[in-house]
Short mmCIF file of C-alpha atoms in Angstrom, two decimals:
data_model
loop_
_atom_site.label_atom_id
_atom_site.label_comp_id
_atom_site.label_asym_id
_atom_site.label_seq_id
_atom_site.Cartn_x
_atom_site.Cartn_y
_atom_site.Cartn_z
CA UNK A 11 29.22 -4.95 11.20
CA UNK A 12 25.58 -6.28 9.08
CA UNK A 13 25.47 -5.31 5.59
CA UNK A 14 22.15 -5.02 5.91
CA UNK A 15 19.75 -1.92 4.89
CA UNK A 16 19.04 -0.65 8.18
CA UNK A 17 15.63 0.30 8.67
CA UNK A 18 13.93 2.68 11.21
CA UNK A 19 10.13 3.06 12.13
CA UNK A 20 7.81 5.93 12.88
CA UNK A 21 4.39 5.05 14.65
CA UNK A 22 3.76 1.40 15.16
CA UNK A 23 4.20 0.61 19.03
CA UNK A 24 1.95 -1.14 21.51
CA UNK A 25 -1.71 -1.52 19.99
CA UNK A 26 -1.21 -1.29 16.56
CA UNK A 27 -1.92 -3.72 13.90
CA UNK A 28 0.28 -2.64 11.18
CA UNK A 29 3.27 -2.05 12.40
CA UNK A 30 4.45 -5.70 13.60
CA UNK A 31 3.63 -6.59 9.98
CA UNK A 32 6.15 -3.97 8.10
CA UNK A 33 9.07 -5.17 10.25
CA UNK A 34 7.93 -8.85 9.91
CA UNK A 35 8.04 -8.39 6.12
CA UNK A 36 11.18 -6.15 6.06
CA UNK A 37 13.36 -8.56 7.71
CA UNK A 38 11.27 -11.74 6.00
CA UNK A 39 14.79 -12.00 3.44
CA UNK A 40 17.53 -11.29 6.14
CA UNK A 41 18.19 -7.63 3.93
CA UNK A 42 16.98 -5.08 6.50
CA UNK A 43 16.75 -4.99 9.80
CA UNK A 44 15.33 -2.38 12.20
CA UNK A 45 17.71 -0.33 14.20
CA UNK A 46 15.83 2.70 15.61
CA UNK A 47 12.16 4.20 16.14
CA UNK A 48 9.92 6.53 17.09
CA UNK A 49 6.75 3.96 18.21
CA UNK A 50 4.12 6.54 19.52
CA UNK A 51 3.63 10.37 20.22
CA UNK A 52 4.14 9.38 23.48
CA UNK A 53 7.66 8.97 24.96
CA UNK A 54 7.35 6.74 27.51
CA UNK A 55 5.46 4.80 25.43
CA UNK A 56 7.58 4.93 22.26
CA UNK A 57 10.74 3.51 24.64
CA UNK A 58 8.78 0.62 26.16
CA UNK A 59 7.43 -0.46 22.63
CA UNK A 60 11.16 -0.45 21.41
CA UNK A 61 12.47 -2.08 23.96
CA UNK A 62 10.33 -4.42 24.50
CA UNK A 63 8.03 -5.23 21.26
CA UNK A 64 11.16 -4.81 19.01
CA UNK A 65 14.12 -5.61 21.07
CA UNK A 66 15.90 -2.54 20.49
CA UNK A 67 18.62 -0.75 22.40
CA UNK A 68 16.78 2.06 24.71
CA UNK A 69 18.95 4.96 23.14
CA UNK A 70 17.70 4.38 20.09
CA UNK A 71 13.82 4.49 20.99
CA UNK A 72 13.48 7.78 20.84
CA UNK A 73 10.66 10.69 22.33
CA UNK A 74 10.05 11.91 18.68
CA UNK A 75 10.77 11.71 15.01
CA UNK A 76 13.27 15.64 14.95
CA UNK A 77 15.11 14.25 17.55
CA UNK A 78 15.94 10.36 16.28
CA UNK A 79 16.23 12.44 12.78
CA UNK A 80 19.27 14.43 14.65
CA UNK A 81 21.07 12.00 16.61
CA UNK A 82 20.93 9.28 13.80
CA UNK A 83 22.37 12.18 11.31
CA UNK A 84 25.09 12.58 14.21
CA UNK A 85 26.40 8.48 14.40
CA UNK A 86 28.34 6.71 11.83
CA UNK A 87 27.56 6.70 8.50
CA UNK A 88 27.57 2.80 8.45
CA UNK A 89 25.55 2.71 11.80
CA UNK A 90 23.06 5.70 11.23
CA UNK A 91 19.27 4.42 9.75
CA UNK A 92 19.34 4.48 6.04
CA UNK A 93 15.37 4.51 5.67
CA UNK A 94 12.40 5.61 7.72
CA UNK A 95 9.17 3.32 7.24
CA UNK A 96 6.26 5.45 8.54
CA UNK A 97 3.18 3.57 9.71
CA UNK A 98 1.45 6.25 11.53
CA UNK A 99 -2.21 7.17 11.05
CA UNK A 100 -2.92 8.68 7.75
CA UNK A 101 -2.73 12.79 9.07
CA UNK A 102 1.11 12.19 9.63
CA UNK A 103 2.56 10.29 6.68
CA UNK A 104 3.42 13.48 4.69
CA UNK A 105 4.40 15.58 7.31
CA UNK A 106 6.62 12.66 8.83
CA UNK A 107 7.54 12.12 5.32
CA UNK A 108 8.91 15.62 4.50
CA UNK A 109 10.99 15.61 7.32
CA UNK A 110 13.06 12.25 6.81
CA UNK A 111 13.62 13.28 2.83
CA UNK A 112 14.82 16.95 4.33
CA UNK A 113 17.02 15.13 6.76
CA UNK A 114 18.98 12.64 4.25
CA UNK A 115 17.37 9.53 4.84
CA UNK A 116 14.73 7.37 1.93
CA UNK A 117 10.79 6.98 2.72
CA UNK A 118 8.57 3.60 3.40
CA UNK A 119 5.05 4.95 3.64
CA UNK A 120 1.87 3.26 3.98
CA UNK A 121 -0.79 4.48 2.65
CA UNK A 122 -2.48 6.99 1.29
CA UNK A 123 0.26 9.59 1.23
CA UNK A 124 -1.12 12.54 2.78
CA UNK A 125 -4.73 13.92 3.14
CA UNK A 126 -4.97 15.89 0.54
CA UNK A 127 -3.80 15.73 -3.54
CA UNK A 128 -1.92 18.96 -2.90
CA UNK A 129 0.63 18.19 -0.25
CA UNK A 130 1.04 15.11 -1.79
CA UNK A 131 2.08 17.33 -5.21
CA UNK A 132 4.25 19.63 -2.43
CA UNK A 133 6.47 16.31 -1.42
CA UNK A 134 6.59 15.29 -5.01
CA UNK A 135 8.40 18.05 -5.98
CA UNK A 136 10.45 17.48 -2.79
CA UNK A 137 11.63 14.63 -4.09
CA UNK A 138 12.65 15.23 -7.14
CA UNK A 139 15.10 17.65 -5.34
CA UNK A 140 16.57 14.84 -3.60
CA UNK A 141 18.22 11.52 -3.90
CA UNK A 142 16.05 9.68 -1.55
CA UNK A 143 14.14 6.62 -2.71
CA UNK A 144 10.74 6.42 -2.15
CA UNK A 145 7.93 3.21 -2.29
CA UNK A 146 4.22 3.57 -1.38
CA UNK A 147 3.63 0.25 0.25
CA UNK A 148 0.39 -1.40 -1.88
CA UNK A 149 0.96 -4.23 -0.88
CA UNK A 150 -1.34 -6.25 -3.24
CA UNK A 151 1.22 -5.65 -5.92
CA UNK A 152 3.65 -8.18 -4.23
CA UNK A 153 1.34 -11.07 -4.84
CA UNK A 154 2.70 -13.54 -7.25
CA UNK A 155 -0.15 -13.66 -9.34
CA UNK A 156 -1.16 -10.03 -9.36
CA UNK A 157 2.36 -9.96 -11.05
CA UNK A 158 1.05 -12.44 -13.43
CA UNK A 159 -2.20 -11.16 -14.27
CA UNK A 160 0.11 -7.98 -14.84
CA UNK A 161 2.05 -9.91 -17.30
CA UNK A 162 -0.38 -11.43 -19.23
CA UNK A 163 -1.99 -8.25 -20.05
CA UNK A 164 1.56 -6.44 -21.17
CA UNK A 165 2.20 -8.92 -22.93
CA UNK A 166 -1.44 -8.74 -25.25
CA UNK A 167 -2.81 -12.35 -24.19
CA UNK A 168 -6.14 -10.70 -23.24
CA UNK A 169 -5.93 -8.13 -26.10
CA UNK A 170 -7.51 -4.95 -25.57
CA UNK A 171 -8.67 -4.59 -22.52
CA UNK A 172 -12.44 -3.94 -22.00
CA UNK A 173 -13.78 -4.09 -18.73
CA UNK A 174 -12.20 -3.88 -15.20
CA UNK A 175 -14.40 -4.81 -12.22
CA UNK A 176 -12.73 -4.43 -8.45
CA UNK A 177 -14.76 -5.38 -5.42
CA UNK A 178 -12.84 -4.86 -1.60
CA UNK A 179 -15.71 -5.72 0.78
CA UNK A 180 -15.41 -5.72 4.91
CA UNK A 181 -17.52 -6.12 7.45
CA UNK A 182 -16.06 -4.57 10.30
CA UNK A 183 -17.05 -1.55 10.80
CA UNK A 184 -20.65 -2.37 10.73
CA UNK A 185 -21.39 -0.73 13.55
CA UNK A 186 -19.93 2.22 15.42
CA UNK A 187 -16.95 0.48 16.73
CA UNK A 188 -15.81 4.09 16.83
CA UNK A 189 -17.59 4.08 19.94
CA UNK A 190 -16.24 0.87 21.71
CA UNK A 191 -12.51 2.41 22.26
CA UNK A 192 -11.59 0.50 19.28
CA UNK A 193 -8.13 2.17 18.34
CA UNK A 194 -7.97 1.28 14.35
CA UNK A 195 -11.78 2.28 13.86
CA UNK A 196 -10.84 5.56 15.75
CA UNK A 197 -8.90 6.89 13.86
CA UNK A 198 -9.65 5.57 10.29
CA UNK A 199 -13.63 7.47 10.79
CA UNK A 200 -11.84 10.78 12.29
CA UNK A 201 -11.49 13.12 9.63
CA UNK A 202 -8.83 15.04 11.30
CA UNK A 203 -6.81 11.88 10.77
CA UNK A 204 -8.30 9.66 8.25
CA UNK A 205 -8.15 12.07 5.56
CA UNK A 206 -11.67 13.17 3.11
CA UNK A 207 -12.65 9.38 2.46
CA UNK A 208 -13.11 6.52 4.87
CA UNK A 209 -14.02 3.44 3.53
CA UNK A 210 -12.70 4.82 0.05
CA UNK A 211 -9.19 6.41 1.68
CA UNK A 212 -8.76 3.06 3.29
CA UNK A 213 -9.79 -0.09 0.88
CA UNK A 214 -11.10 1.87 -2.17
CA UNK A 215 -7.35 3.30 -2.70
CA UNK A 216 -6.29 -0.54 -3.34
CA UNK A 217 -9.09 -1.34 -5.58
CA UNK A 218 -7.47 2.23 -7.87
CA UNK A 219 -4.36 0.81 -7.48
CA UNK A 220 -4.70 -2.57 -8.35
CA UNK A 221 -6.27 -1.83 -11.30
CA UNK A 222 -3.70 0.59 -12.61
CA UNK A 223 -0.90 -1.37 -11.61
CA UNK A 224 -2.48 -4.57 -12.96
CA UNK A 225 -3.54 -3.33 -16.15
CA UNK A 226 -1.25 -0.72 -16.97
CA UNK A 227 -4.08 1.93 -17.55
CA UNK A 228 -4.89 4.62 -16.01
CA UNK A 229 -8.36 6.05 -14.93
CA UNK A 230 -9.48 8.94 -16.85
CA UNK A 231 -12.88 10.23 -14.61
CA UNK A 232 -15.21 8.91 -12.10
CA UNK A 233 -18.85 8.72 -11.00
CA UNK A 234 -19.18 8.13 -7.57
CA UNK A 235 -22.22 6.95 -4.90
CA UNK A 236 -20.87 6.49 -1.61
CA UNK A 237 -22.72 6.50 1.38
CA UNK A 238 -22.59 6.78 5.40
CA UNK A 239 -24.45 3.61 6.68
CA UNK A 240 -23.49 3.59 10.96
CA UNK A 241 -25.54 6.74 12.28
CA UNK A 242 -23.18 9.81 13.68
CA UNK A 243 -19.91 8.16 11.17
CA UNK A 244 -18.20 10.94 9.79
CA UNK A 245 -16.75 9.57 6.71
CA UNK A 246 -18.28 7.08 4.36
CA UNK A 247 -18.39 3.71 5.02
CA UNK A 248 -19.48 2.23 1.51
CA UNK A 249 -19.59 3.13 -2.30
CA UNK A 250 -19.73 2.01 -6.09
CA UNK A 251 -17.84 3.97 -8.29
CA UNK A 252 -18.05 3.95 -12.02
CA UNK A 253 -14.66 4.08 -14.01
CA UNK A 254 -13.50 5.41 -17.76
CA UNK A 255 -10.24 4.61 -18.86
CA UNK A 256 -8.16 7.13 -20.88
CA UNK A 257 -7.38 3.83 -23.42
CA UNK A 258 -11.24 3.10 -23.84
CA UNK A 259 -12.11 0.21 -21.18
CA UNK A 260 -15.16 0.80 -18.87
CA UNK A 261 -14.98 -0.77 -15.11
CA UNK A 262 -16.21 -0.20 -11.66
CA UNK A 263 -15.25 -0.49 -7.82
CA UNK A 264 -17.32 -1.49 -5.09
CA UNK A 265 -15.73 -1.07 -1.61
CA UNK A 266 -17.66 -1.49 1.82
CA UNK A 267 -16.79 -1.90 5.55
CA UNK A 268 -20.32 -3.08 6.38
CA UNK A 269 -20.63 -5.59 4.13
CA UNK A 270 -21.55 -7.78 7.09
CA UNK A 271 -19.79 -11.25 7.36
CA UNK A 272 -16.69 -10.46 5.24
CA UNK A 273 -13.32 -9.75 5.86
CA UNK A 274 -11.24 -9.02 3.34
CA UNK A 275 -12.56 -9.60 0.40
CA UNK A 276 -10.50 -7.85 -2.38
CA UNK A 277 -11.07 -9.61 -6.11
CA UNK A 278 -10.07 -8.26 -9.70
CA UNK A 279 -11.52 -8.67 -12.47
CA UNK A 280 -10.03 -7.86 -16.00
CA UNK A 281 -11.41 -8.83 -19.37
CA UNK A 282 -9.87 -7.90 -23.18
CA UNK A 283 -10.78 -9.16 -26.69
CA UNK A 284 -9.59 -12.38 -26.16
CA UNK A 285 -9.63 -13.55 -22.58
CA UNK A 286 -10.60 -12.29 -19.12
CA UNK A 287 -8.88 -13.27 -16.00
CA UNK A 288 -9.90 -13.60 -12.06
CA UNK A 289 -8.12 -12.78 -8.59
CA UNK A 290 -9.24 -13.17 -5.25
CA UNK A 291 -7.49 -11.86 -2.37
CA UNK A 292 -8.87 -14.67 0.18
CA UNK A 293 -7.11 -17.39 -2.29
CA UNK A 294 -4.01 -15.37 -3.49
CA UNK A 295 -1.78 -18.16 -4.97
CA UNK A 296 -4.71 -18.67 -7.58
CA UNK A 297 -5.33 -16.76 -10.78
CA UNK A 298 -8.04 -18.02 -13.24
CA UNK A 299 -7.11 -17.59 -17.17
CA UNK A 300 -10.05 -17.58 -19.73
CA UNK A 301 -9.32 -17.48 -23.28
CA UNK A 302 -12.26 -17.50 -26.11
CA UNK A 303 -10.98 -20.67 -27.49
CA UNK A 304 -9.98 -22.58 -24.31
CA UNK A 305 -11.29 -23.63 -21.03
CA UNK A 306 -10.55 -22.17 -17.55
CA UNK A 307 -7.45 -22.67 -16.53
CA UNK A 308 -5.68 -22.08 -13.07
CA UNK A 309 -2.06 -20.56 -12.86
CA UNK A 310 -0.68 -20.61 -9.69
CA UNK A 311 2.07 -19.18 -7.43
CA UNK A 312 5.54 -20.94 -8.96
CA UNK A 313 3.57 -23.73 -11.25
CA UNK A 314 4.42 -24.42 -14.40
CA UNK A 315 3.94 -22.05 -17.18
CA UNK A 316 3.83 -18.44 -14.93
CA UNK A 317 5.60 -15.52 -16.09
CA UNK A 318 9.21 -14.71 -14.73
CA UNK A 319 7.95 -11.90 -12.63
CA UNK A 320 5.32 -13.78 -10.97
CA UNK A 321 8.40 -16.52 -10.25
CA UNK A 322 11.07 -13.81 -8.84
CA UNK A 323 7.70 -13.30 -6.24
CA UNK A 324 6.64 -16.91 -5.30
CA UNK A 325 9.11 -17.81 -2.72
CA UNK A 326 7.80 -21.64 -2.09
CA UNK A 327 7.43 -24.51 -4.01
CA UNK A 328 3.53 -25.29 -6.03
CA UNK A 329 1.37 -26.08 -3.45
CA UNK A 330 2.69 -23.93 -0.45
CA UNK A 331 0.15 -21.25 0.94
CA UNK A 332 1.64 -17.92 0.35
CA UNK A 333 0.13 -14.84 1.29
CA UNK A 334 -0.36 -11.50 2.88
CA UNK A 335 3.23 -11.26 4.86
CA UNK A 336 4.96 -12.71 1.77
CA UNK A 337 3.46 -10.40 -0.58
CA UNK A 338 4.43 -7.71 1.70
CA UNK A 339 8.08 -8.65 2.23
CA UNK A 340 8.39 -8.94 -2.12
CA UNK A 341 8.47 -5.10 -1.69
CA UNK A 342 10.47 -4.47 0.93
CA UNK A 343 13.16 -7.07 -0.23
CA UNK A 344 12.40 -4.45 -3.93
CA UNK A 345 13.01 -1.73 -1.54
CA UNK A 346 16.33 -3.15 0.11
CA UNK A 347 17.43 -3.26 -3.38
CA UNK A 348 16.75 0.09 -4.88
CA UNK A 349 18.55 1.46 -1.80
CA UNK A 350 21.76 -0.76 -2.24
CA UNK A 351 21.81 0.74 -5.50
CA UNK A 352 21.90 3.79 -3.98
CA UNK A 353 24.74 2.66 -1.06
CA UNK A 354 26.97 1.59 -4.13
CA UNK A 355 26.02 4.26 -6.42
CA UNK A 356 24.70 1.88 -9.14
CA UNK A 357 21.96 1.66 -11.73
CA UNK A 358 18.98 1.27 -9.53
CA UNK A 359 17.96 -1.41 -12.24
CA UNK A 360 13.86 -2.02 -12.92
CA UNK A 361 11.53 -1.76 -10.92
CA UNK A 362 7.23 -2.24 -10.32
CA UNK A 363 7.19 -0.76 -6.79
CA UNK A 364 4.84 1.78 -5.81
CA UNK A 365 6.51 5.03 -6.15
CA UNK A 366 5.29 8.80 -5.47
CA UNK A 367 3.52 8.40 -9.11
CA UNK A 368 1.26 5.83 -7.22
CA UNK A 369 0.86 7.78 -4.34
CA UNK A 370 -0.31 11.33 -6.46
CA UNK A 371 -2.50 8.67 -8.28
CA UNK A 372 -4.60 7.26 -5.20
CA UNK A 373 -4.62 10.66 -4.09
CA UNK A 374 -6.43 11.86 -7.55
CA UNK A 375 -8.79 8.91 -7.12
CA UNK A 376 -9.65 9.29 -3.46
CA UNK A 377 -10.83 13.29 -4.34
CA UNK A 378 -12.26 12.97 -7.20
CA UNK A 379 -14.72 10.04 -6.11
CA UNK A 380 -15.53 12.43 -2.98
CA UNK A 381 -16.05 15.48 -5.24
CA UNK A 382 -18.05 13.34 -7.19
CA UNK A 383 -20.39 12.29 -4.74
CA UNK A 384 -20.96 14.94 -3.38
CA UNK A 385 -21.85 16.48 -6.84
CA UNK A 386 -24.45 13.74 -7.18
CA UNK A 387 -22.67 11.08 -8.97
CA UNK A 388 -21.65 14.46 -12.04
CA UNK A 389 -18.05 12.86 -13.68
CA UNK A 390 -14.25 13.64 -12.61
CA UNK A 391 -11.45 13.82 -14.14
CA UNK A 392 -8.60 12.41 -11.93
#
């Protein structure tokens, strides 16, 4: 019998782009592997897509999420799924959420949480009343040097931090591909599903939690200008935002989705007293360093000098393209062991993941740069 974590999957079958990816990255290490799904609302569809995109068993594709919760409760305890990762559109995650906490098993979301700041509050408290772990899958903060850029600043080698400046431009949604049958556009510029924000609930959540997860502060209030660009779009499609810290600092984000021409072009920028550093997104295993007294210098994934968190993430030797899956699978293989923690009953040890704090946060962010807006550009406190 594996002694792996053994993962199942909610949403995620034929058509859809980020499903493949979270059980590519889960089983990246050889610690999880996927044993049971529900792949779409559909049945029919949900069997073929586990049988045949995932290999799995047909028993254990099942028609819908109460009944896999039900017979998985009913097998083994060493056979049953030990965590759900839920990779629906945005209008299920909480809902799909709540019910694999109330059944016994640990939660995998993407994100954002929920679509609104108070059910994600509701399933907060829900699990505190539980033992179920919980990660919130940002997966930005599994790059190696995001985890470096986050060390330098604990550790005061910028000094006080001043300014943050986080840009996520894409171009694909420049026009109504709403309107072209174009199954991820659907959905993310459907309010029903997407949630209040668009471009902001999609990309403009990263840029939030980059920042806070980078620089260890927290955003205090917001001025927002977003805008609808692509005639008949229901949700916003690009904005600036203006940011206060609660320490002090001053920053902004920029996200777009018809910046025409780009793709995903996420950068950070963070500068303190005494030094100001640079990532890009599109060159990951790159972070420049400025210091007052020094030239630039270039740290890179698992070269000499980097910080012992930004090593425990570079899986390759200096020189070796990591990237996007990699960064992805640091947090599930973080994941895997916060929940064999919890198989052994053990200190769960530290841990950076994205937990239901990050999730309430992006959820603060994402409403208050809507209320905001809509206020014409008046200040919110998150």
């Amino acid at each position: 019998m594996s002694n792996k974590i053994r993962m199942a999957m909610i949403g995620g079958g034929e058509g859809a782009f980020i499903g493949p990816v979270h059980r590519a990255a889960a089983e990246l290490d050889g610690v999880i592997e996927l044993v049971c799904g529900v792949f779409s609302s559909d049945p029919e569809r949900s069997r073929r897509s586990g049988v045949d995109l995932y290999g799995l068993p047909e028993q254990r594709c099942y028609a819908d999420v109460a009944t896999m919760l039900a017979a998985e409760q009913r097998r083994p305890e060493n056979e049953q799924m030990e965590f759900a990762s839920i990779v629906t559109p945005n209008h299920l995650h909480v809902e799909m959420a709540q019910a694999v906490v109330a059944a016994g098993f640990s939660v995998v979301c993407d994100k954002p949480l929920s679509h609104s700041l108070e059910q994600a509050l509701v399933f907060e408290e829900q699990l505190r009343d539980s033992t179920a772990v919980f990660m919130l899958t940002h997966n930005y903060t599994g790059y190696p040097m995001v985890r470096e850029a986050r060390a330098l600043i604990a550790d005061g080698v910028l000094g006080k931090v001043r300014r943050v400046d986080c840009e996520y431009l894409q171009g694909w949604l420049s026009s109504a591909e709403e309107l072209e049958d174009n199954k991820q556009a659907n959905w993310r510029t459907d309010p029903a599903r997407s949630g209040v924000a668009g471009c902001f609930g999609d990309i403009g959540s990263h840029c939030q939690n980059l920042i806070e997860f980078v620089t260890g502060m927290e955003i205090a209030s917001v001025c927002a200008d977003v805008s609808t660009f692509v005639p008949g779009r229901r949700v916003d499609d690009d904005g600036n935002v203006l940011l206060r810290f609660k320490e002090g600092a001053r920053g902004t984000v920029c996200a777009s989705q018809i910046a025409v021409g780009e793709e995903n072009a996420l950068s950070l920028r963070v500068y303190g007293e005494k030094g100001g550093i640079r990532w890009q997104q599109q060159s990951p295993n790159s972070l420049e360093f400025r210091l007052v007294d020094r030239p630039l210098e270039i740290r890179r994934s698992a070269g000499a000098g980097i910080s012992n968190p930004a090593l425990a993430a570079s899986r390759l030797p200096a020189g070796h393209v990591e990237g996007y899956l990699e960064a992805f699978a640091n947090l599930y293989r973080e994941f895997a062991q916060q929940m064999r923690s919890r198989r052994d009953d053990s200190p769960p040890g530290h841990t950076v993941l994205p937990d239901i704090h990050a999730a309430v946060r992006s959820m603060r962010f994402i409403e208050a740069v809507i209320a905001s807006s809509k206020a014409d550009g008046q200040w919110r406190s998150l």
